[in-house]
Coordinates of C-alpha atoms in Angstrom, one line a residue:
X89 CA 97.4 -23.9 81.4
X90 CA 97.0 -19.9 80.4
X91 CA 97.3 -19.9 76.5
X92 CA 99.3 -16.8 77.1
X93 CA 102.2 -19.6 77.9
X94 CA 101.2 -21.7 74.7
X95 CA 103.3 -21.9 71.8
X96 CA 103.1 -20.9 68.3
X97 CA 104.1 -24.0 66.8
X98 CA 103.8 -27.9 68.7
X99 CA 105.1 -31.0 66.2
X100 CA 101.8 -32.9 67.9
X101 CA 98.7 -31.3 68.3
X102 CA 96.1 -33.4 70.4
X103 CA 92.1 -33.1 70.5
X104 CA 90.8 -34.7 73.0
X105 CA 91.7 -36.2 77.0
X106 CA 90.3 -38.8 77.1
X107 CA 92.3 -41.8 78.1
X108 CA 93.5 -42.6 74.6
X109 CA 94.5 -39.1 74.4
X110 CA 96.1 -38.5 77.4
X111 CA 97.9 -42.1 77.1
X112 CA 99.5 -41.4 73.8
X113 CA 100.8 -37.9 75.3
X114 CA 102.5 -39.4 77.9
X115 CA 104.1 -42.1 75.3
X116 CA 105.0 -38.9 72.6
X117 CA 106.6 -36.9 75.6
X118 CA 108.6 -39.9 76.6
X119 CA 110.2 -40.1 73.4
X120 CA 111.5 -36.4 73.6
X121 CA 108.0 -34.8 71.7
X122 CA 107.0 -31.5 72.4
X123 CA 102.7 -32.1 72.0
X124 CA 100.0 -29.9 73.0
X125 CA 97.0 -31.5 74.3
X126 CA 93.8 -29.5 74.0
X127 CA 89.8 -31.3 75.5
X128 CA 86.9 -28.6 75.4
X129 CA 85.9 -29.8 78.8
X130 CA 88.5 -32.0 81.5
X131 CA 90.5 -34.6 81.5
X132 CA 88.9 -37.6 81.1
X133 CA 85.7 -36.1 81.0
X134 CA 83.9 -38.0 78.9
X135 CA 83.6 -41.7 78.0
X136 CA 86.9 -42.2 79.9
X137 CA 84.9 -40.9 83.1
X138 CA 81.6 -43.3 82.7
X139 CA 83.2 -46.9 82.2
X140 CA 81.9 -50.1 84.5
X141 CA 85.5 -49.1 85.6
X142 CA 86.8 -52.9 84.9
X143 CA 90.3 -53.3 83.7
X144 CA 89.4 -56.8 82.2
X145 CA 90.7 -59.1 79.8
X146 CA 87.2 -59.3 77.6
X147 CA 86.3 -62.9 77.4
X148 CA 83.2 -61.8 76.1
X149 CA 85.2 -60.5 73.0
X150 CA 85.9 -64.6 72.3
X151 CA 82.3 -65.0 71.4
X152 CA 82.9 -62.7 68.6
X153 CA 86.6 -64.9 67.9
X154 CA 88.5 -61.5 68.8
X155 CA 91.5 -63.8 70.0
X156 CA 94.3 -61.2 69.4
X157 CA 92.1 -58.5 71.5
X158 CA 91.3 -61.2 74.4
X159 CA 95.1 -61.8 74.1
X160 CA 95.9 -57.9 74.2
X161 CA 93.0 -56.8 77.2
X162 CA 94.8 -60.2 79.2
X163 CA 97.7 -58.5 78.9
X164 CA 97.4 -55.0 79.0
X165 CA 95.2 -55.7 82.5
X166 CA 97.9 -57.0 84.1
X167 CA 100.5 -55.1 83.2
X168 CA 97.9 -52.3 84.9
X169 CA 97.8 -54.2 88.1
X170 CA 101.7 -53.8 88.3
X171 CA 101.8 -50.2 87.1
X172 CA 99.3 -48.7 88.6
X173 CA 98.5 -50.9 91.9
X174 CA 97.4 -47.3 93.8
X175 CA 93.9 -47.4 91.6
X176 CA 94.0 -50.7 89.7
X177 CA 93.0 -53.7 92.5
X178 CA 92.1 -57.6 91.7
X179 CA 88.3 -58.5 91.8
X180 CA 86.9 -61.6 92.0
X181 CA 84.7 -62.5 89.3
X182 CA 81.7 -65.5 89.5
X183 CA 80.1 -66.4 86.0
X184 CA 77.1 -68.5 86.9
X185 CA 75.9 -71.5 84.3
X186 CA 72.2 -72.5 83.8
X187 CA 73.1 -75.2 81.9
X188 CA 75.9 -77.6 80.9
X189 CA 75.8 -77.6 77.8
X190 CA 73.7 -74.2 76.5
X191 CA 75.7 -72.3 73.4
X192 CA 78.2 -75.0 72.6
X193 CA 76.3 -75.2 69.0
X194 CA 76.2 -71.6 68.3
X195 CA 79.8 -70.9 69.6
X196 CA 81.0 -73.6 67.3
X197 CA 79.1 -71.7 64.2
X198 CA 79.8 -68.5 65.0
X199 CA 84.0 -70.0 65.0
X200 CA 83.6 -71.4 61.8
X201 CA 81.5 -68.3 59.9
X202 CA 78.2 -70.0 59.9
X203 CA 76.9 -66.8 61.9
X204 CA 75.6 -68.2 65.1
X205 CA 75.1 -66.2 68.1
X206 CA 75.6 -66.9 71.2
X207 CA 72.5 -66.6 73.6
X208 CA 73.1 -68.7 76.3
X209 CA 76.6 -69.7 77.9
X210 CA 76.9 -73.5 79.4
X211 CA 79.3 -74.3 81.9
X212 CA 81.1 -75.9 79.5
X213 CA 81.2 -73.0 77.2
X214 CA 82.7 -70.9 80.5
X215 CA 85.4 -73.5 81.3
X216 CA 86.5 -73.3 77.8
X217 CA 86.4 -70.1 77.7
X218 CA 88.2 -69.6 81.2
X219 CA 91.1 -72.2 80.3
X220 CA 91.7 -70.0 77.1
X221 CA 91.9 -67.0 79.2
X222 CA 94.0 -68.3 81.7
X223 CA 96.5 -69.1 78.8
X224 CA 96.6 -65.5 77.2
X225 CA 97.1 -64.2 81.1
X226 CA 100.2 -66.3 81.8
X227 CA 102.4 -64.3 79.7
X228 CA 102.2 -61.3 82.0
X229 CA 101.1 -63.0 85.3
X230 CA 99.3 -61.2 87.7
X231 CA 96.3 -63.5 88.4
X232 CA 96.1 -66.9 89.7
X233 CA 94.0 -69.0 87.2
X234 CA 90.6 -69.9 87.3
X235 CA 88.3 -72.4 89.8
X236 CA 85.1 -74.1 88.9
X237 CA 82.0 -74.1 91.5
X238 CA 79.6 -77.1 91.5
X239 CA 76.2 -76.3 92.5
X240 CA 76.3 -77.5 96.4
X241 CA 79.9 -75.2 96.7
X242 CA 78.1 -72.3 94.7
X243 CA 74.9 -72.7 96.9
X244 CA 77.4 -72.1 100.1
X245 CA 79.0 -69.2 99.1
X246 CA 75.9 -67.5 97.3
X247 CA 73.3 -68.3 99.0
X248 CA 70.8 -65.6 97.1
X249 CA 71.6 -67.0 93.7
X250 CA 69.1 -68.0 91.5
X251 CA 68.4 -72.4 92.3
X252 CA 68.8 -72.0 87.8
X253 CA 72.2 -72.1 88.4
X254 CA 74.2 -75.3 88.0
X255 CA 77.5 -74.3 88.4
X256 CA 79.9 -71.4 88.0
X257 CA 83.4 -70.2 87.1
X258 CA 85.5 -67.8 89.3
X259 CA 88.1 -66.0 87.9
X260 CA 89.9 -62.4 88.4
X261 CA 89.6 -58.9 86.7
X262 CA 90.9 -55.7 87.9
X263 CA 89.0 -52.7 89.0
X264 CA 90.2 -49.1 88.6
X265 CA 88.6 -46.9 91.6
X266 CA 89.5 -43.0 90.5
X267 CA 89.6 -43.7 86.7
X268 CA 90.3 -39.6 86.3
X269 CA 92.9 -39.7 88.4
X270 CA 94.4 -42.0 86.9
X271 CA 94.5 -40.3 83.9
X272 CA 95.5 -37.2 85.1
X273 CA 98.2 -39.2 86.4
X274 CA 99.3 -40.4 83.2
X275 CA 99.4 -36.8 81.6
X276 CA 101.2 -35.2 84.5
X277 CA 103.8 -38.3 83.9
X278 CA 103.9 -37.0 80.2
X279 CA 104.7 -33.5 81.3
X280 CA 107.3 -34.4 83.6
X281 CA 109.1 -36.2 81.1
X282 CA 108.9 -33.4 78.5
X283 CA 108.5 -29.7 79.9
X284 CA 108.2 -28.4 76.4
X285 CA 104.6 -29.4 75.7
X286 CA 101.3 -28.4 77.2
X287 CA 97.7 -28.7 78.4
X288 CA 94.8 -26.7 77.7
X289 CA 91.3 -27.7 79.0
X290 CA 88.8 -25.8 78.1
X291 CA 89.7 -24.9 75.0
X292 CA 88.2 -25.8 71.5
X293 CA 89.0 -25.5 68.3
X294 CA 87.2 -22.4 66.7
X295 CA 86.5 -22.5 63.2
X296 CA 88.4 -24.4 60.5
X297 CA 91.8 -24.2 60.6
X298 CA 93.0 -21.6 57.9
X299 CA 96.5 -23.0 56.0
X300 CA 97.2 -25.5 58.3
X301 CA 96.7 -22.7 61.5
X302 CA 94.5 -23.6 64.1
X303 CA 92.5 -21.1 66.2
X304 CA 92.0 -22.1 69.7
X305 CA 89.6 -20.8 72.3
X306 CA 89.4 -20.7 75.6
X307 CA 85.7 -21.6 76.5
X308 CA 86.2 -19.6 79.7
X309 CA 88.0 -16.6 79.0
X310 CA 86.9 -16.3 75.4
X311 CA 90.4 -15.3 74.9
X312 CA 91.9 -17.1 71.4
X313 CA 95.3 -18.6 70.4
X314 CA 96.9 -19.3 67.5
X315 CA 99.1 -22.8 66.8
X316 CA 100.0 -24.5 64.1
X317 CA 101.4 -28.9 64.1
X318 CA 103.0 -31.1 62.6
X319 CA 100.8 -33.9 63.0
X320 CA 97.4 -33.9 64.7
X321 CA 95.6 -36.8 66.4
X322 CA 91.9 -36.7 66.4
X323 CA 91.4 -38.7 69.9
X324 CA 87.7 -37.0 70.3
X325 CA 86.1 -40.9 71.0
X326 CA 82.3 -41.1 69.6
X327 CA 83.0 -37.2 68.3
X328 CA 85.7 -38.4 66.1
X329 CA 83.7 -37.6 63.0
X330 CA 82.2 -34.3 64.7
X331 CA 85.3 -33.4 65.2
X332 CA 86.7 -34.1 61.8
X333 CA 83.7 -32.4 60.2
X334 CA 84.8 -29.0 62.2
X335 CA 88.6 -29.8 60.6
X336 CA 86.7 -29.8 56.8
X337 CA 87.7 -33.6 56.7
X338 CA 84.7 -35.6 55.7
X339 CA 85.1 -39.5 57.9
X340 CA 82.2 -42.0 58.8
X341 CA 84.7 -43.6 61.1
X342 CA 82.5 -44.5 64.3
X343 CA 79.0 -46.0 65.4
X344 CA 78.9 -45.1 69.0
X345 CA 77.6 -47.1 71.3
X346 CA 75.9 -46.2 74.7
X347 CA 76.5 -48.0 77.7
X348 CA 74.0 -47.0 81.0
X349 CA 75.1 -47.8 84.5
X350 CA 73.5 -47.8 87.9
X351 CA 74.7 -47.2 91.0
X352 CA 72.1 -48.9 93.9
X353 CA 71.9 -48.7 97.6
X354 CA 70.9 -52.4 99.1
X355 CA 72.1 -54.1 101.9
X356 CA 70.6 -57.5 100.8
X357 CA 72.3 -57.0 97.3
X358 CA 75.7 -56.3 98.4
X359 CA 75.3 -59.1 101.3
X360 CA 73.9 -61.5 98.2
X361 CA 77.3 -60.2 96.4
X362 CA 79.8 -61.4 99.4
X363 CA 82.3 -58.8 97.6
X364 CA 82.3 -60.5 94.2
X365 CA 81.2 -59.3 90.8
X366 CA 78.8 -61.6 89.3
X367 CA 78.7 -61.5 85.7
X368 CA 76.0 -63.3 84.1
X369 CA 73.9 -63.8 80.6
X370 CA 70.5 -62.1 80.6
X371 CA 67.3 -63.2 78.6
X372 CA 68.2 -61.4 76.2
X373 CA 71.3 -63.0 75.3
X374 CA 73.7 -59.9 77.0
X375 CA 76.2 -60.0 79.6
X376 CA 75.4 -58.1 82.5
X377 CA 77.4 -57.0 85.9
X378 CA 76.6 -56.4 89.6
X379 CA 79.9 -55.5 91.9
X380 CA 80.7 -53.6 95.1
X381 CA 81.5 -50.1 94.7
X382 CA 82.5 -47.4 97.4
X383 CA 79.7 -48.9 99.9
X384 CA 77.2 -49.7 97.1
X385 CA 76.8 -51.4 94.0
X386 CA 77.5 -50.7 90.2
X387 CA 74.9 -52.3 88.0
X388 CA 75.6 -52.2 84.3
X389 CA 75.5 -52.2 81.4
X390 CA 73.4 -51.3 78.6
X391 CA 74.7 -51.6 74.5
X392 CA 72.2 -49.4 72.5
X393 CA 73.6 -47.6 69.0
X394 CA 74.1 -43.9 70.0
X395 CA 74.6 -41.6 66.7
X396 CA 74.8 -38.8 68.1
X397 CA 77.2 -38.9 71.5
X398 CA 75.6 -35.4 72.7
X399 CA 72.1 -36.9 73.4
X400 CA 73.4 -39.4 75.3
X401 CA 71.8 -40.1 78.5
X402 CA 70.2 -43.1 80.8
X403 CA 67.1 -43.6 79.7
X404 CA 64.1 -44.2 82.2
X405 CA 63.7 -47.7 80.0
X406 CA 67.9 -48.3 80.9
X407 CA 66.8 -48.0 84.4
X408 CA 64.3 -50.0 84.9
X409 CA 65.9 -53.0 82.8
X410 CA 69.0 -52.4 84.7
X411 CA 67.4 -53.1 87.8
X412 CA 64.9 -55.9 86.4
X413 CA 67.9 -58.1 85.4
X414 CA 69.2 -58.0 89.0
X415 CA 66.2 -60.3 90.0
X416 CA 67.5 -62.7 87.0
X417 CA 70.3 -64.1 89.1
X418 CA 68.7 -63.0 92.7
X419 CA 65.1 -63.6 92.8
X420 CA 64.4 -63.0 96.0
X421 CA 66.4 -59.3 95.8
X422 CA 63.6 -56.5 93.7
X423 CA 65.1 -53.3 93.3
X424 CA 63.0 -50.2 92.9
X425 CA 64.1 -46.9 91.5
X426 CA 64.1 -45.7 95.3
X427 CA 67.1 -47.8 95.9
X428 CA 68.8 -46.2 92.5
X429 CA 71.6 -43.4 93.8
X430 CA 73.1 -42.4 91.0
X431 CA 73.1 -43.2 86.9
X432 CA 75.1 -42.6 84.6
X433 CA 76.2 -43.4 80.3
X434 CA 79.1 -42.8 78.6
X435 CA 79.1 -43.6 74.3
X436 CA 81.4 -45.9 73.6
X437 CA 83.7 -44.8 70.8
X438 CA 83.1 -47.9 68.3
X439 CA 83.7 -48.1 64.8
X440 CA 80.9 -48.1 62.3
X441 CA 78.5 -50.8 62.6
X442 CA 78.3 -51.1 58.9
X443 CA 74.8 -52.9 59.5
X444 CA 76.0 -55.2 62.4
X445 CA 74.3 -55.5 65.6
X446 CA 76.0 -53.0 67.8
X447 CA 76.6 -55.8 70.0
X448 CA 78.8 -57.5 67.4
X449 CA 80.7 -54.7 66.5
X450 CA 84.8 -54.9 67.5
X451 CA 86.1 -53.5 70.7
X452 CA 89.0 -53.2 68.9
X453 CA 90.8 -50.3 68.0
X454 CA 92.6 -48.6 64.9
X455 CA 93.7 -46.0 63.7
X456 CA 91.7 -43.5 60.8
X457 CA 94.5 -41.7 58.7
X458 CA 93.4 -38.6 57.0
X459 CA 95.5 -34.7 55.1
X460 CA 94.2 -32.1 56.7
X461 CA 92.5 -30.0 53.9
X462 CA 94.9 -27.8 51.5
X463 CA 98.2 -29.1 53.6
X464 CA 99.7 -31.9 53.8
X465 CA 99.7 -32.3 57.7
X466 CA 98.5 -35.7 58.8
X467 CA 95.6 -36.0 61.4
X468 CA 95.2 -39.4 62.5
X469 CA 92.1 -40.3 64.1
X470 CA 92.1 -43.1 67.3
X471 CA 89.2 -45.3 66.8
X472 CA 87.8 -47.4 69.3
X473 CA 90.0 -48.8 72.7
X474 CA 89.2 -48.9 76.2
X475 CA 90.8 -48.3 79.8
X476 CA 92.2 -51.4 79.7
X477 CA 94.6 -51.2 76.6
X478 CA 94.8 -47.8 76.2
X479 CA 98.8 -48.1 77.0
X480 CA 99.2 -50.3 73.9
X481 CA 96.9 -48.5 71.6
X482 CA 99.0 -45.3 72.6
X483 CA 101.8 -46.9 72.1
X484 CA 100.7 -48.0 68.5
X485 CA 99.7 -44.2 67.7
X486 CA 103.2 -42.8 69.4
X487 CA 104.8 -45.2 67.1
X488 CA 102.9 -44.0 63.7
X489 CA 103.3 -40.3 64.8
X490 CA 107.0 -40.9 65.3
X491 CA 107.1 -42.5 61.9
X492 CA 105.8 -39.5 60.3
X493 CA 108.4 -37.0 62.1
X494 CA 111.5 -39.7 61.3
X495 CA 112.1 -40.0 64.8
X496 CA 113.1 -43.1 66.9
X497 CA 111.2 -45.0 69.9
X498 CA 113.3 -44.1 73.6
X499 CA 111.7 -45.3 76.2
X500 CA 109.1 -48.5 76.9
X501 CA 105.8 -48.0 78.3
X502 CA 105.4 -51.5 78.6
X503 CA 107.1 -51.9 82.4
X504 CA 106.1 -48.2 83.0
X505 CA 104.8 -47.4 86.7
X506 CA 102.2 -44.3 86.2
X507 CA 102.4 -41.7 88.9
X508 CA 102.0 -43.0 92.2
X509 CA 102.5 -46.6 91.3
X510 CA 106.0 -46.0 91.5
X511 CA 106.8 -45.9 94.6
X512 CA 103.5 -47.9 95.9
X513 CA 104.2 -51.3 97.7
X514 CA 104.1 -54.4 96.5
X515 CA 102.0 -56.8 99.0
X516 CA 99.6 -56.2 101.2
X517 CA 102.0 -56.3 104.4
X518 CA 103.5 -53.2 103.1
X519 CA 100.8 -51.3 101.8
X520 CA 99.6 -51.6 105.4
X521 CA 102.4 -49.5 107.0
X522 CA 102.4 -47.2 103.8
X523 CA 102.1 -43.7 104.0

């Protein structure tokens, strides 16, 4: 949008469109907000555009007992599959076992405080695990539950899995295919709602904001307006601090984290795949994915401490672990760098580690209250969240943004199609006449 059409004044500026950003537009124009939502690049264009592109319920996050954010992801990922059924599609998900019994002990201290870690996860471990995820999914049921593979029925359907494996679990996640669009989606749906407010991509901040007045320019035009809020959310992901820094508010809110993906060209990997994600522990202890994707496969992910989001990149040393872990639960598939298409990293916004291994850091998100300097205007700063419960975390900043301007919740987002979900059929019959 021209900033030559901007207004002088918005009661919400927002920095950053990302998908928390542009998620709690779309709530605040619901509710009858005028908001401005700025990004110095596109929508979505940064973490929010290099995701595995799951929309899962995290049952990894019960290994650190985060049973209120598996609850939340459960949820939130199926209320996606209902709302936005044009991107967001069921995938199949097998989570082979090398043992029986393998990380019982260490879940069992890590639950009680004792500080164990899980390295290994039994097939025990992953029916326990599955059951309890079944349970937080049946509250918004989209999903069937879970089934259990024995070896022999495992060895039939996969037969290029490792012989290690003893037995598996196969559940369902949802995959988003045009994440961006998506988003853009959800902003457009904001703007519909609420003609008053207003985009601007491109456009930065410029300088510190002189008695609560914000300079903003356009980083194509070099042209510059002027804009003053009533609140301001900080929804800049791992550049929260960055960001706040620029504002003259001093935060040590995140610890970024980055996470490499691949995308590979193999015909005996995605045969070995039968059109499944397999999702399997590593030597190293990790979690690690292989799916179909568009014709190829996405191989992912890495979880390395990133303190500075703008030197991000996949690493040579990504790459090549990356593709060594794929032998791990296909030996007879070796992937070479040859067969490597594409890579990409996005930095996950995390809070601070505060000393923890990066991989034992919370997925979870809050919220970072701060005064912008010499007013009393309240920036609020969205730490952490993912794809998958980015309606509920904007929800949760729409709600504190409305409590600062005294002004009542209107409308749900809960039941909330996004864009073309509205009007996009049901079952499969349908969707095969749609058009």
């Amino acid at each position: 949008m021209p900033h030559d059409v901007l207004k002088s004044h918005y009661p919400v500026l927002i920095i950053g469109a990302g998908i928390n950003g542009c998620g709690t537009f779309r709530d605040l124009c619901l509710q009858g907000v005028d908001c401005l939502l700025i990004d110095r690049g596109d929508f979505c264009g940064g973490a929010s555009s290099a995701p595995s592109r799951l929309i899962h319920g995290g049952i990894k996050y019960l290994e650190t007992n985060e049973f209120r954010l598996v609850k939340e992801s459960a949820m939130e990922r199926n209320r996606l599959l209902r709302n936005a059924p044009h991107y967001v599609k069921a995938l199949e998900v097998v989570v082979p076992a090398k043992t029986w019994f393998g990380g019982l002990w260490d879940a069992i201290s890590g639950y009680l405080g004792l500080g164990g870690r899980i390295k290994e996860r039994g097939a025990l471990l992953i029916e326990v695990g599955l059951r309890i995820y079944d349970f937080y999914s049946r509250k918004v049921q989209a999903l069937p539950d879970h089934r259990f593979y024995n070896k022999s029925a495992l060895r039939e359907d996969f037969p290029a899995i490792t012989r290690d494996a003893v037995a598996a679990g196969l559940y369902h996640e949802g995959r988003v295919t045009h994440a961006e669009r998506l988003g853009l989606e959800v902003v457009l749906d904001g703007l519909a709602a609420q003609p008053g407010s207003a985009l601007a991509t491109y456009t930065e901040v410029s300088g510190r904001p002189k008695a609560g007045r914000f300079t903003l320019k356009d980083t194509i035009s070099g042209k510059t307006h002027s804009v003053t809020a009533d609140v301001v959310i900080n929804a800049g992901g791992a550049w929260i601090d960055k960001l706040n820094d620029s504002l003259g508010i001093t935060s040590h809110y995140m610890g970024g984290s980055r996470g490499a993906h691949l995308i590979v060209k193999h015909d005996g990997l995605m045969e070995a795949l039968q059109g499944r994600m397999m999702y399997f522990g590593c030597k190293d202890g990790r979690f690690n994915l292989i799916y179909p994707f568009f014709g190829n496969a996405l191989v992912g992910s890495t979880d390395i401490s990133q303190p500075n989001p703008d030197e991000a990149h996949c690493s040579a040393e990504e790459t090549d672990y990356l593709l060594g872990m794929v032998s791990e639960i296909f030996p007879n598939i070796a992937l070479t760098r040859d067969n490597v298409i594409l890579t990409y990293c996005g930095v996950r916004p995390l809070p601070a580690a505060n000393g923890k291994n990066i991989g034992d850091v919370s997925r979870d998100h809050s919220i970072g209250r701060d005064l912008l300097p010499g007013t009393q205007v309240p920036v609020l700063s969205l730490i952490g969240g993912k794809w998958t419960t980015f309606r509920a975390f904007s929800e949760q900043s729409c709600d504190a943004v409305l409590s600062l301007l005294g002004k009542p919740r209107k409308v749900s987002t809960v039941d909330l199609p996004i864009g073309g979900g509205r009007d996009y059929p049901r079952d499969e019959k349908s969707r095969a006449s749609f058009t």
